[in-house]
Protein backbone atom coordinates (compact mmCIF):
# COMPACT_ATOMS: atom_id res chain seq x y z
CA UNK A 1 0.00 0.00 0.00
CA UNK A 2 2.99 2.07 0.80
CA UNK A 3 4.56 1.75 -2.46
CA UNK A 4 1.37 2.35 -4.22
CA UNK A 5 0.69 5.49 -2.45
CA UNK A 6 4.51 6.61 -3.75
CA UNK A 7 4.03 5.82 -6.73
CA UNK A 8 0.46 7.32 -7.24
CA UNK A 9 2.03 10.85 -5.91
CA UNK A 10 5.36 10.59 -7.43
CA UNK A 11 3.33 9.60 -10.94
CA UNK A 12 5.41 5.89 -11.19
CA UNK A 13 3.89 2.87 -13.05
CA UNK A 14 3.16 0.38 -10.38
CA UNK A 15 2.86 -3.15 -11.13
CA UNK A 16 1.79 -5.70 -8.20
CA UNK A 17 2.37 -9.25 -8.56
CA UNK A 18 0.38 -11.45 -5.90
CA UNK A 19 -1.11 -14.91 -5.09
CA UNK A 20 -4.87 -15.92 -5.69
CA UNK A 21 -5.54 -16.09 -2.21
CA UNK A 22 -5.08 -12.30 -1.51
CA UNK A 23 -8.21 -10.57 -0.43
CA UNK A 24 -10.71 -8.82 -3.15
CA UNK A 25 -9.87 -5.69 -0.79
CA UNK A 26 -6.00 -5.26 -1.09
CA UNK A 27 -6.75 -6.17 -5.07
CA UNK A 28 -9.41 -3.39 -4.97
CA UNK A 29 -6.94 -0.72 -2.80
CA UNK A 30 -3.80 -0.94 -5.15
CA UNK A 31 -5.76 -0.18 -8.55
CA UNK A 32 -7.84 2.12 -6.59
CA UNK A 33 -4.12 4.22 -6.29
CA UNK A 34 -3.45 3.40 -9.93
CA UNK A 35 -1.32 0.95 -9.90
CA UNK A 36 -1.87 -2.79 -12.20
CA UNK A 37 -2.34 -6.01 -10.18
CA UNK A 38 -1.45 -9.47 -11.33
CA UNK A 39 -2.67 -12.21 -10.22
CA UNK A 40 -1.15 -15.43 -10.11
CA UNK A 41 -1.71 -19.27 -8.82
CA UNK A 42 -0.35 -19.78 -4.85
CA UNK A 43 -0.21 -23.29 -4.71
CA UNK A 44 2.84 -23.83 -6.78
CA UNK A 45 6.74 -24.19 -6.17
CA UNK A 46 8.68 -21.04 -5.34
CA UNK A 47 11.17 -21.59 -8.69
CA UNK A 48 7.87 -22.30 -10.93
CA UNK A 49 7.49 -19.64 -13.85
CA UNK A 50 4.14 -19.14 -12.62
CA UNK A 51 4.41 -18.51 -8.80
CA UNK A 52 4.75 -14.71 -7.98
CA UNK A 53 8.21 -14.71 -7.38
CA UNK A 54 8.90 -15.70 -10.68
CA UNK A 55 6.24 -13.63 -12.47
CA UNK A 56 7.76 -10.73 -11.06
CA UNK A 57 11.32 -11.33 -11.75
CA UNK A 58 10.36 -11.64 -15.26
CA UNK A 59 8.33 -8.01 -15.51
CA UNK A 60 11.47 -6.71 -14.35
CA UNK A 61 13.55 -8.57 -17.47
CA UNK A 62 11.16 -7.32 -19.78
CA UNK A 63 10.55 -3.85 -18.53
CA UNK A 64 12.56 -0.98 -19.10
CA UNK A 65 13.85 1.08 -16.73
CA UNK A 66 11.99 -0.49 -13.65
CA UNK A 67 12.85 -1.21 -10.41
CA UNK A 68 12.22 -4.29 -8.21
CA UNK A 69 11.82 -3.48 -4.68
CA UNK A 70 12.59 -7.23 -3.95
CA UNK A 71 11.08 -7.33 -0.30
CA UNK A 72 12.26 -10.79 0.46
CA UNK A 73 15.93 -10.02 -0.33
CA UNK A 74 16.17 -6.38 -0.16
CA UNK A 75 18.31 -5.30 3.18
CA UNK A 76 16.77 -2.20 3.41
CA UNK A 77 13.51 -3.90 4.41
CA UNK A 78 14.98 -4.99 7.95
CA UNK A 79 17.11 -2.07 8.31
CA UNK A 80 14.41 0.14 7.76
CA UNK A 81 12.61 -1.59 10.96
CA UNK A 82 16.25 -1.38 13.30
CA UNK A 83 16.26 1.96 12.31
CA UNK A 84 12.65 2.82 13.15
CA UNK A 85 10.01 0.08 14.83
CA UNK A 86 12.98 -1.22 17.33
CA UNK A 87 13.85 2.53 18.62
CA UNK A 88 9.72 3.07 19.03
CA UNK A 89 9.10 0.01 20.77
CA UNK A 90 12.16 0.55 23.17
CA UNK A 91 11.05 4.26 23.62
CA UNK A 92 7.21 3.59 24.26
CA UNK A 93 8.14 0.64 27.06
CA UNK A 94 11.11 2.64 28.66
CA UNK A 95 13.05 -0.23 28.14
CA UNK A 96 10.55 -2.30 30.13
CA UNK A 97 10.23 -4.97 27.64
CA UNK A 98 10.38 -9.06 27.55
CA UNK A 99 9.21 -10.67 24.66
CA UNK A 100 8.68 -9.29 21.58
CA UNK A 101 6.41 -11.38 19.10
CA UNK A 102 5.49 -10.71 15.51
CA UNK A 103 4.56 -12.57 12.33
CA UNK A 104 7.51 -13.91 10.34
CA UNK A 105 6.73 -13.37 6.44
CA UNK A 106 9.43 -11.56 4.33
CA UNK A 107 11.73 -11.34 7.62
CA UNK A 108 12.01 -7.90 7.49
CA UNK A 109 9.94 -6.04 10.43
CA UNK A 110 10.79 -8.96 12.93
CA UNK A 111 14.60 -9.59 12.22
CA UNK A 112 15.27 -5.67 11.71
CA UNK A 113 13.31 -5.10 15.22
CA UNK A 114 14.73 -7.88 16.73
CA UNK A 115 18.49 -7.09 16.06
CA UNK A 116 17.57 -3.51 17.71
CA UNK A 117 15.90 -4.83 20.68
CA UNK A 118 18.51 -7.72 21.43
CA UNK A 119 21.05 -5.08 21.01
CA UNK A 120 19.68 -3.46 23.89
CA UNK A 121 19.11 -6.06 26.08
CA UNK A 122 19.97 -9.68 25.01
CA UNK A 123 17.40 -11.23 27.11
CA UNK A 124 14.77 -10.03 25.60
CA UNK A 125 12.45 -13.36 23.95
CA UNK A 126 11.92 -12.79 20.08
CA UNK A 127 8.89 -15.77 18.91
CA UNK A 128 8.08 -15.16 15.45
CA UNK A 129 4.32 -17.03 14.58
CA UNK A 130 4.50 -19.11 11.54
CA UNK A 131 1.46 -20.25 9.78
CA UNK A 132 0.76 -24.22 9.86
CA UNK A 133 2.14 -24.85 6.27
CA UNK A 134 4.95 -22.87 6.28
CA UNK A 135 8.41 -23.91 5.96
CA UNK A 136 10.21 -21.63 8.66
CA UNK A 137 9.09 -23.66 11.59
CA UNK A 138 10.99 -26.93 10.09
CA UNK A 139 14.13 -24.55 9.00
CA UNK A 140 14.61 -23.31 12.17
CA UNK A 141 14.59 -26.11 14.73
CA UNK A 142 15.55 -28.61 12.17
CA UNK A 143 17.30 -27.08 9.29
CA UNK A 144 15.87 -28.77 6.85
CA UNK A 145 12.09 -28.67 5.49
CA UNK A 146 10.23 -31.88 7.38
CA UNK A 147 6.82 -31.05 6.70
CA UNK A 148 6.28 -30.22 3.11
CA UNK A 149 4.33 -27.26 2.43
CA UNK A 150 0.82 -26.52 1.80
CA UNK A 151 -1.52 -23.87 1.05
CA UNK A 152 -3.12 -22.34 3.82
CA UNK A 153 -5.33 -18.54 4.38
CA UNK A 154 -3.51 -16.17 6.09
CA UNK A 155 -2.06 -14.03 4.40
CA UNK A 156 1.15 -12.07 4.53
CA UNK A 157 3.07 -14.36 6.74
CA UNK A 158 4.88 -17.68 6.22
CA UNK A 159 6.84 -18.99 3.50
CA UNK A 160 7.77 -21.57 1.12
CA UNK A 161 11.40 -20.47 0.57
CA UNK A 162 13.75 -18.80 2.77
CA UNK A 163 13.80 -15.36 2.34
CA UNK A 164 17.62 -13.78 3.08
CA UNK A 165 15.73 -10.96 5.70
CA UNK A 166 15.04 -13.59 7.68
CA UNK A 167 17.67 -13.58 10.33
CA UNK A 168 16.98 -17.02 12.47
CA UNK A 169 19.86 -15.63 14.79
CA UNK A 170 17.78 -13.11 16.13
CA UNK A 171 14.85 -14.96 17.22
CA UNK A 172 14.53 -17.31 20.30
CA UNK A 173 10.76 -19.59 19.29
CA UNK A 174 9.17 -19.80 16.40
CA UNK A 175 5.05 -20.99 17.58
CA UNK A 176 2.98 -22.31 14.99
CA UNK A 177 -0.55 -21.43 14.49
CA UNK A 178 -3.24 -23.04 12.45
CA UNK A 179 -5.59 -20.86 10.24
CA UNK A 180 -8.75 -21.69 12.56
CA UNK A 181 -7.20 -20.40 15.18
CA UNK A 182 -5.83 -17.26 13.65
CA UNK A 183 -9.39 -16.53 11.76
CA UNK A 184 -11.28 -16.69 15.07
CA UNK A 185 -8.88 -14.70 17.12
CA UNK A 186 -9.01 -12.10 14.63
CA UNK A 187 -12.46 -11.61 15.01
CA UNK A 188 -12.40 -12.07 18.89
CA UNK A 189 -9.92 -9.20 18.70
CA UNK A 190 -12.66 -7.21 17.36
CA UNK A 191 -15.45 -8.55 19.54
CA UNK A 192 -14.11 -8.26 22.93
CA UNK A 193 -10.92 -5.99 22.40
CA UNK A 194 -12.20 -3.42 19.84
CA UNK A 195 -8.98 -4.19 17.80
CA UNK A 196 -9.82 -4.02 14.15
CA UNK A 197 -6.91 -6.03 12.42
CA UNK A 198 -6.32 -8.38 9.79
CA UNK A 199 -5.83 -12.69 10.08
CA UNK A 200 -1.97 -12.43 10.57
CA UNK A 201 -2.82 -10.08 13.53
CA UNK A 202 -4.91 -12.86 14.38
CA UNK A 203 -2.08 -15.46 14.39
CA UNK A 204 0.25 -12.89 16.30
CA UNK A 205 -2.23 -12.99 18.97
CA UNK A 206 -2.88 -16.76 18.90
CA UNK A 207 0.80 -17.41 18.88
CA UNK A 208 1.08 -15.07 21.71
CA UNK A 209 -1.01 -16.41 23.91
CA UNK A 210 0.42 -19.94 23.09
CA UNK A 211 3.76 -18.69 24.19
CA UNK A 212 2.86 -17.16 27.38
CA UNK A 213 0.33 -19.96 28.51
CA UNK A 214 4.16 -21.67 29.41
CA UNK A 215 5.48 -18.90 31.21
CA UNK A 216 5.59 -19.23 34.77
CA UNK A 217 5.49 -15.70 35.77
CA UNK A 218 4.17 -11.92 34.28
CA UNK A 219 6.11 -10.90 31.70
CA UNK A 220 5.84 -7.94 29.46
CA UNK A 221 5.28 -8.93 25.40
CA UNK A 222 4.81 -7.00 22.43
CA UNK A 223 2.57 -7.83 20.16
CA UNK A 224 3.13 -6.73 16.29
CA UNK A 225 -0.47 -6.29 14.72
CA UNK A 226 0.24 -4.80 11.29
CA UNK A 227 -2.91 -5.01 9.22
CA UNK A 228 -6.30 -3.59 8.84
CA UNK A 229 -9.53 -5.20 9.41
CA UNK A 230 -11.03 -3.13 6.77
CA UNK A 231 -9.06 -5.09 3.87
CA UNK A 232 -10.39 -8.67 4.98
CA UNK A 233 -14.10 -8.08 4.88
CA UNK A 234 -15.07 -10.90 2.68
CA UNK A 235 -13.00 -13.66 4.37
CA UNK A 236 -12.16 -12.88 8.54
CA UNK A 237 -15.46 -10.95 8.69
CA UNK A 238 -17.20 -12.96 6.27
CA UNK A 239 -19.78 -15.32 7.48
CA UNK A 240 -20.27 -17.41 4.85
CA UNK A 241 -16.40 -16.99 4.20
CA UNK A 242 -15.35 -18.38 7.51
CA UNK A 243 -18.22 -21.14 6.90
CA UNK A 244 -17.02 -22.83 4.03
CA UNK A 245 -13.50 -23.19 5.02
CA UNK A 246 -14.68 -24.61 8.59
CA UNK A 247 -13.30 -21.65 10.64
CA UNK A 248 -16.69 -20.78 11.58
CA UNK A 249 -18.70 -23.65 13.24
CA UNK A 250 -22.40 -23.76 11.71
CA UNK A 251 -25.88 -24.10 13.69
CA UNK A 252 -25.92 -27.08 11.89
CA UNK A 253 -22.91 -28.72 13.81
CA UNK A 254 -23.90 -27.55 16.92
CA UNK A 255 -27.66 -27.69 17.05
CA UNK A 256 -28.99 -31.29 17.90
CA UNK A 257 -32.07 -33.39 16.57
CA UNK A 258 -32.93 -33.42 20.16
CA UNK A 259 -32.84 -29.12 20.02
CA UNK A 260 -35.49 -29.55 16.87
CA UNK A 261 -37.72 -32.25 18.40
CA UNK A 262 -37.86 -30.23 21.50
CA UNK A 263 -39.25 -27.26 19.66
CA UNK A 264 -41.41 -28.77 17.18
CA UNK A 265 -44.78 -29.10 19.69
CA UNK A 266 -46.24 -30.89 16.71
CA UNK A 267 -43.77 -33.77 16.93
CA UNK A 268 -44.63 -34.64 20.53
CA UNK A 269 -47.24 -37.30 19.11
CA UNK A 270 -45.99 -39.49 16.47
CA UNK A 271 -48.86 -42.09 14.64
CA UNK A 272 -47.58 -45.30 13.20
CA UNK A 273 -48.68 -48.13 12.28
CA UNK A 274 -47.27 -51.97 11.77
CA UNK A 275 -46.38 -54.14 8.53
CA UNK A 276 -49.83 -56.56 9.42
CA UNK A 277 -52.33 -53.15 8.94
CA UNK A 278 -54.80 -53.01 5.45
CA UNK A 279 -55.19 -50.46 3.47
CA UNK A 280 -58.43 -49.41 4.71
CA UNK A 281 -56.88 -49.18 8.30
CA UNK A 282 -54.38 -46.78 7.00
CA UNK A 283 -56.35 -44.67 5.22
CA UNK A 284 -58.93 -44.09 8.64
CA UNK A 285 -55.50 -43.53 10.84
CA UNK A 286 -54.16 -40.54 8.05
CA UNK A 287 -57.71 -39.22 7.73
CA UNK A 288 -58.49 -39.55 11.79
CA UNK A 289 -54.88 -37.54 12.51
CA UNK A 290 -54.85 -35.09 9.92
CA UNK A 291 -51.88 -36.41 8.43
CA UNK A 292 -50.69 -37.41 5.06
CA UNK A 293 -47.76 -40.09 6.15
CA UNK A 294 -47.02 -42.92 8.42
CA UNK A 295 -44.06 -44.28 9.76
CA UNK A 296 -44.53 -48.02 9.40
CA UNK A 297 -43.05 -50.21 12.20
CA UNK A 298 -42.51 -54.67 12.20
CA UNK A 299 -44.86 -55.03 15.02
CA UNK A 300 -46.64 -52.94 17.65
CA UNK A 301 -43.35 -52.89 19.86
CA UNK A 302 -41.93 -50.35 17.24
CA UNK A 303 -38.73 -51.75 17.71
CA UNK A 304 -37.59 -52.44 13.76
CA UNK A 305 -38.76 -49.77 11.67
CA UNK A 306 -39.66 -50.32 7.81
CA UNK A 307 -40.12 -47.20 6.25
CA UNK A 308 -43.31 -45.02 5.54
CA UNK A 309 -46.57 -45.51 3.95
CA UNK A 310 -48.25 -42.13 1.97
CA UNK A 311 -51.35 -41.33 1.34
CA UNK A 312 -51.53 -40.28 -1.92
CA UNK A 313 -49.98 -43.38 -2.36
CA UNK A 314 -52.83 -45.38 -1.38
CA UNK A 315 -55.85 -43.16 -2.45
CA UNK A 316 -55.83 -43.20 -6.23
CA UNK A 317 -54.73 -47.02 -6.60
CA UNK A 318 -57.93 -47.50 -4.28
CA UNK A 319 -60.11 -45.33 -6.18
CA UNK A 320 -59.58 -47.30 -9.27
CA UNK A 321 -60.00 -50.74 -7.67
CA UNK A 322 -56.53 -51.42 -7.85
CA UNK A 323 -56.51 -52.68 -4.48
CA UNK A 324 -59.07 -53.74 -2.13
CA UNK A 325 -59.74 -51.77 0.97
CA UNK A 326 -58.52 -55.36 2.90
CA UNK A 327 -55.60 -55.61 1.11
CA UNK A 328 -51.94 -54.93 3.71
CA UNK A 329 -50.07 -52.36 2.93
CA UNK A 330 -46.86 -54.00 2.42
CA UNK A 331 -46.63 -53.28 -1.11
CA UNK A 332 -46.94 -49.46 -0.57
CA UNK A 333 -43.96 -49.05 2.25
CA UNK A 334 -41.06 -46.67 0.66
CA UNK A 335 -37.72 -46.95 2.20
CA UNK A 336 -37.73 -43.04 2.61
CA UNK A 337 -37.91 -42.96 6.47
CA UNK A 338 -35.02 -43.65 8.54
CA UNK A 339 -34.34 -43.18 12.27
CA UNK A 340 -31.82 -41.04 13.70
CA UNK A 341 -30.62 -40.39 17.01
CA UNK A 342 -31.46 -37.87 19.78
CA UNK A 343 -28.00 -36.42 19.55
CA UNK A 344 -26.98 -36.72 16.53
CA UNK A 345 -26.21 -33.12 14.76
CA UNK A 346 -28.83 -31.09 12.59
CA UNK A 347 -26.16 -31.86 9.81
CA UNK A 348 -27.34 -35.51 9.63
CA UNK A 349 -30.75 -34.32 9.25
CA UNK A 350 -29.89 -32.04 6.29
CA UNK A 351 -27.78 -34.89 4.96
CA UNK A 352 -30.90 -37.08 4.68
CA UNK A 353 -33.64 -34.72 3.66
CA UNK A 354 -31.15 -33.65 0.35
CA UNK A 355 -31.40 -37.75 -0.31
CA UNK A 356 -35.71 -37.50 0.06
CA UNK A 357 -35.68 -39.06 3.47
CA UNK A 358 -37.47 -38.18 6.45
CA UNK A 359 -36.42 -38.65 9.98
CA UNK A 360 -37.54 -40.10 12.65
CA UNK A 361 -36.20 -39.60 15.96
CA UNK A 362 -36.86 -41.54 19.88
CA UNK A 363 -36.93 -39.38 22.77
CA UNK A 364 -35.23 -40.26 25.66
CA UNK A 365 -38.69 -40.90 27.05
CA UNK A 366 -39.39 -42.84 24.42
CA UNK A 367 -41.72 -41.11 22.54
CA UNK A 368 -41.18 -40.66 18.96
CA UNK A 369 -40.69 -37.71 16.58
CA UNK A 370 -40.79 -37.52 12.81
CA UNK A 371 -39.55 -34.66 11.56
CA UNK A 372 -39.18 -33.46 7.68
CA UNK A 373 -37.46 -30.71 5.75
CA UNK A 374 -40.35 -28.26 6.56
CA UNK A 375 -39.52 -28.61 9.89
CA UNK A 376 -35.49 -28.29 9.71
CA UNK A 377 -35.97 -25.33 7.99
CA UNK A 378 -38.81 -23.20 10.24
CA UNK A 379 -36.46 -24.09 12.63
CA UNK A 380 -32.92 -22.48 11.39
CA UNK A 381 -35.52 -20.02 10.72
CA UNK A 382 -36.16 -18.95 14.41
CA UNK A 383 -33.22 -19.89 15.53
């Protein structure tokens, strides 16, 4: 954003070159200040000619008098944070400092801080927080990469390369931090804190409070959160975002059959019948109840259920003498009924209505509960 502001008042071409997963937001905000944005695939290897590295290397090859501020690699990047983000920090806590923690991504603000703040006292704890899929964990403890990596959301911190700001001597822990935790701590920053960041302040945080959990007495830690809230709307913030990607558990997870049954009052009497009835008897059962369906049980102990018997299965085939009013109904039981359990999740339910079943459900006293898509859905409707 930086750059893009320079070069929007300076009157610079800017070209940014950045990974699919980058929020519509930061697209939106750099050509908003003029400047081109390509987009390119993130889950490919660093050295492949289409990963953003690459893509960027080569504008630079075939452009003309352009510069490459090379963040990964460039030493002014770190310096510029020894020279400036150490000092504040040092300034702000008098010196009253014990752990500084911050997001490891390009290197740059954690190893240029870092070399400030163990300059002025070396027992000062640096943890950088590296994103489950990253490669810096394995590369720092173990020097080699164990774990191969893999795509994951945050964005902004984490690698799959080594970039030459990151200065491993500096830093004392590196915690990892998985993306549900970092989604949901971003937006419990906002919740209970008022703290409108972004996901990788979200993993700061998490990784934080990871860190300290060990600690056996108070210290005093820094915390590094360096993006807006305002640029992640449609993923941390997003509902449906947060949903899909299982960061965000749904209603439907956490909501029982029992939770429906209990507030359907129309399911607290449940008419069935047995394999041995006639048609007739049916018929005067669905016409005495005011109901169009009937779970069918083996036998009166309603112990092995069958399936379901319809009435508009039943009516027509009588009306045309197709059957006889005497006849059982065993030839008109569907297999579209199947029982669930009391605690089994409103999931299941869903699961089994999108086949054309319906449910039905014992209580834990026994009595029994059919319940149908209507139902599922009048009640994610109240609730």
């Amino acid at each position: 954003m930086g750059l893009a502001l320079v070069a929007a008042v300076k009157g610079y071409k800017a070209v940014f070159v950045m990974p699919d997963k980058m929020s519509d937001e930061k697209i939106n905000m750099l050509r908003g200040f003029g400047a081109k944005v390509v987009i390119t695939p993130t889950a490919v290897e660093p050295d492949d000619p289409r990963s953003y590295y690459s893509v960027a290397k080569k504008l630079v090859e075939i452009t003309p008098n352009s510069f490459y501020p090379n963040q990964y690699h460039n030493p002014d990047n770190p310096m510029t944070h020894y020279k400036t983000t150490g000092p504040e920090i040092w300034e702000q806590t008098d010196g009253k400092i014990d752990v500084f923690v911050a997001g490891a991504g390009t290197g740059g603000t954690i190893s240029g801080t870092a070399k400030f703040l163990k300059e002025k006292n070396p027992n000062i704890k640096i943890i950088a927080i590296d994103p489950v899929g990253s490669i810096l964990h394995d590369l720092f403890y173990y020097k080699e990469v164990r774990d191969k990596p893999r795509p994951y959301k945050v964005e902004g911190i984490g690698e799959d390369m080594m970039p030459d700001n990151m200065h491993f001597k500096y830093f004392d822990e590196i915690v990892r931090v998985e993306d549900k935790e970092t989604f949901l701590m971003c937006r419990d920053l906002l919740s209970k804190e008022g703290l409108f960041v972004g996901p990788s302040a979200g993993s700061a945080v998490a990784g934080a409070v990871k860190y300290v959990e060990k600690l056996k007495e108070k210290k005093n830690v820094v915390i590094i959160l360096p993006d807006s809230g305002s640029r992640y709307l449609s993923k941390a913030f997003n509902d449906a975002w947060m949903k899909e990607f299982g960061f965000l558990t749904s209603p439907m997870d956490l909501k029982t059959v029992g939770d429906l049954s209990r507030d359907l009052k129309s399911s607290q009497k449940i008419i069935s019948t047995t394999s041995s009835a006639t048609v007739l008897d049916v018929i005067k059962l669905l016409k005495e109840n005011g109901i169009s369906q009937l779970p069918v049980f083996a036998d009166s102990q309603q112990k092995e259920l069958i399936g379901v018997v319809d009435e508009g299965d039943l009516l027509l085939p009588l009306a045309n003498g197709m059957v006889k009013p005497t006849d059982p109904i065993l030839s008109f039981i569907k297999g579209t009924v199947l029982m669930v359990e009391w605690d089994d999740p409103l999931q299941k339910l869903a699961d089994l209505f999108s086949r054309g079943y319906v449910a039905l459900v014992r209580s834990p006293t026994k009595s029994l509960h059919l319940l149908t898509k209507i139902d599922l859905i009048e009640y994610l409707g109240n609730h």
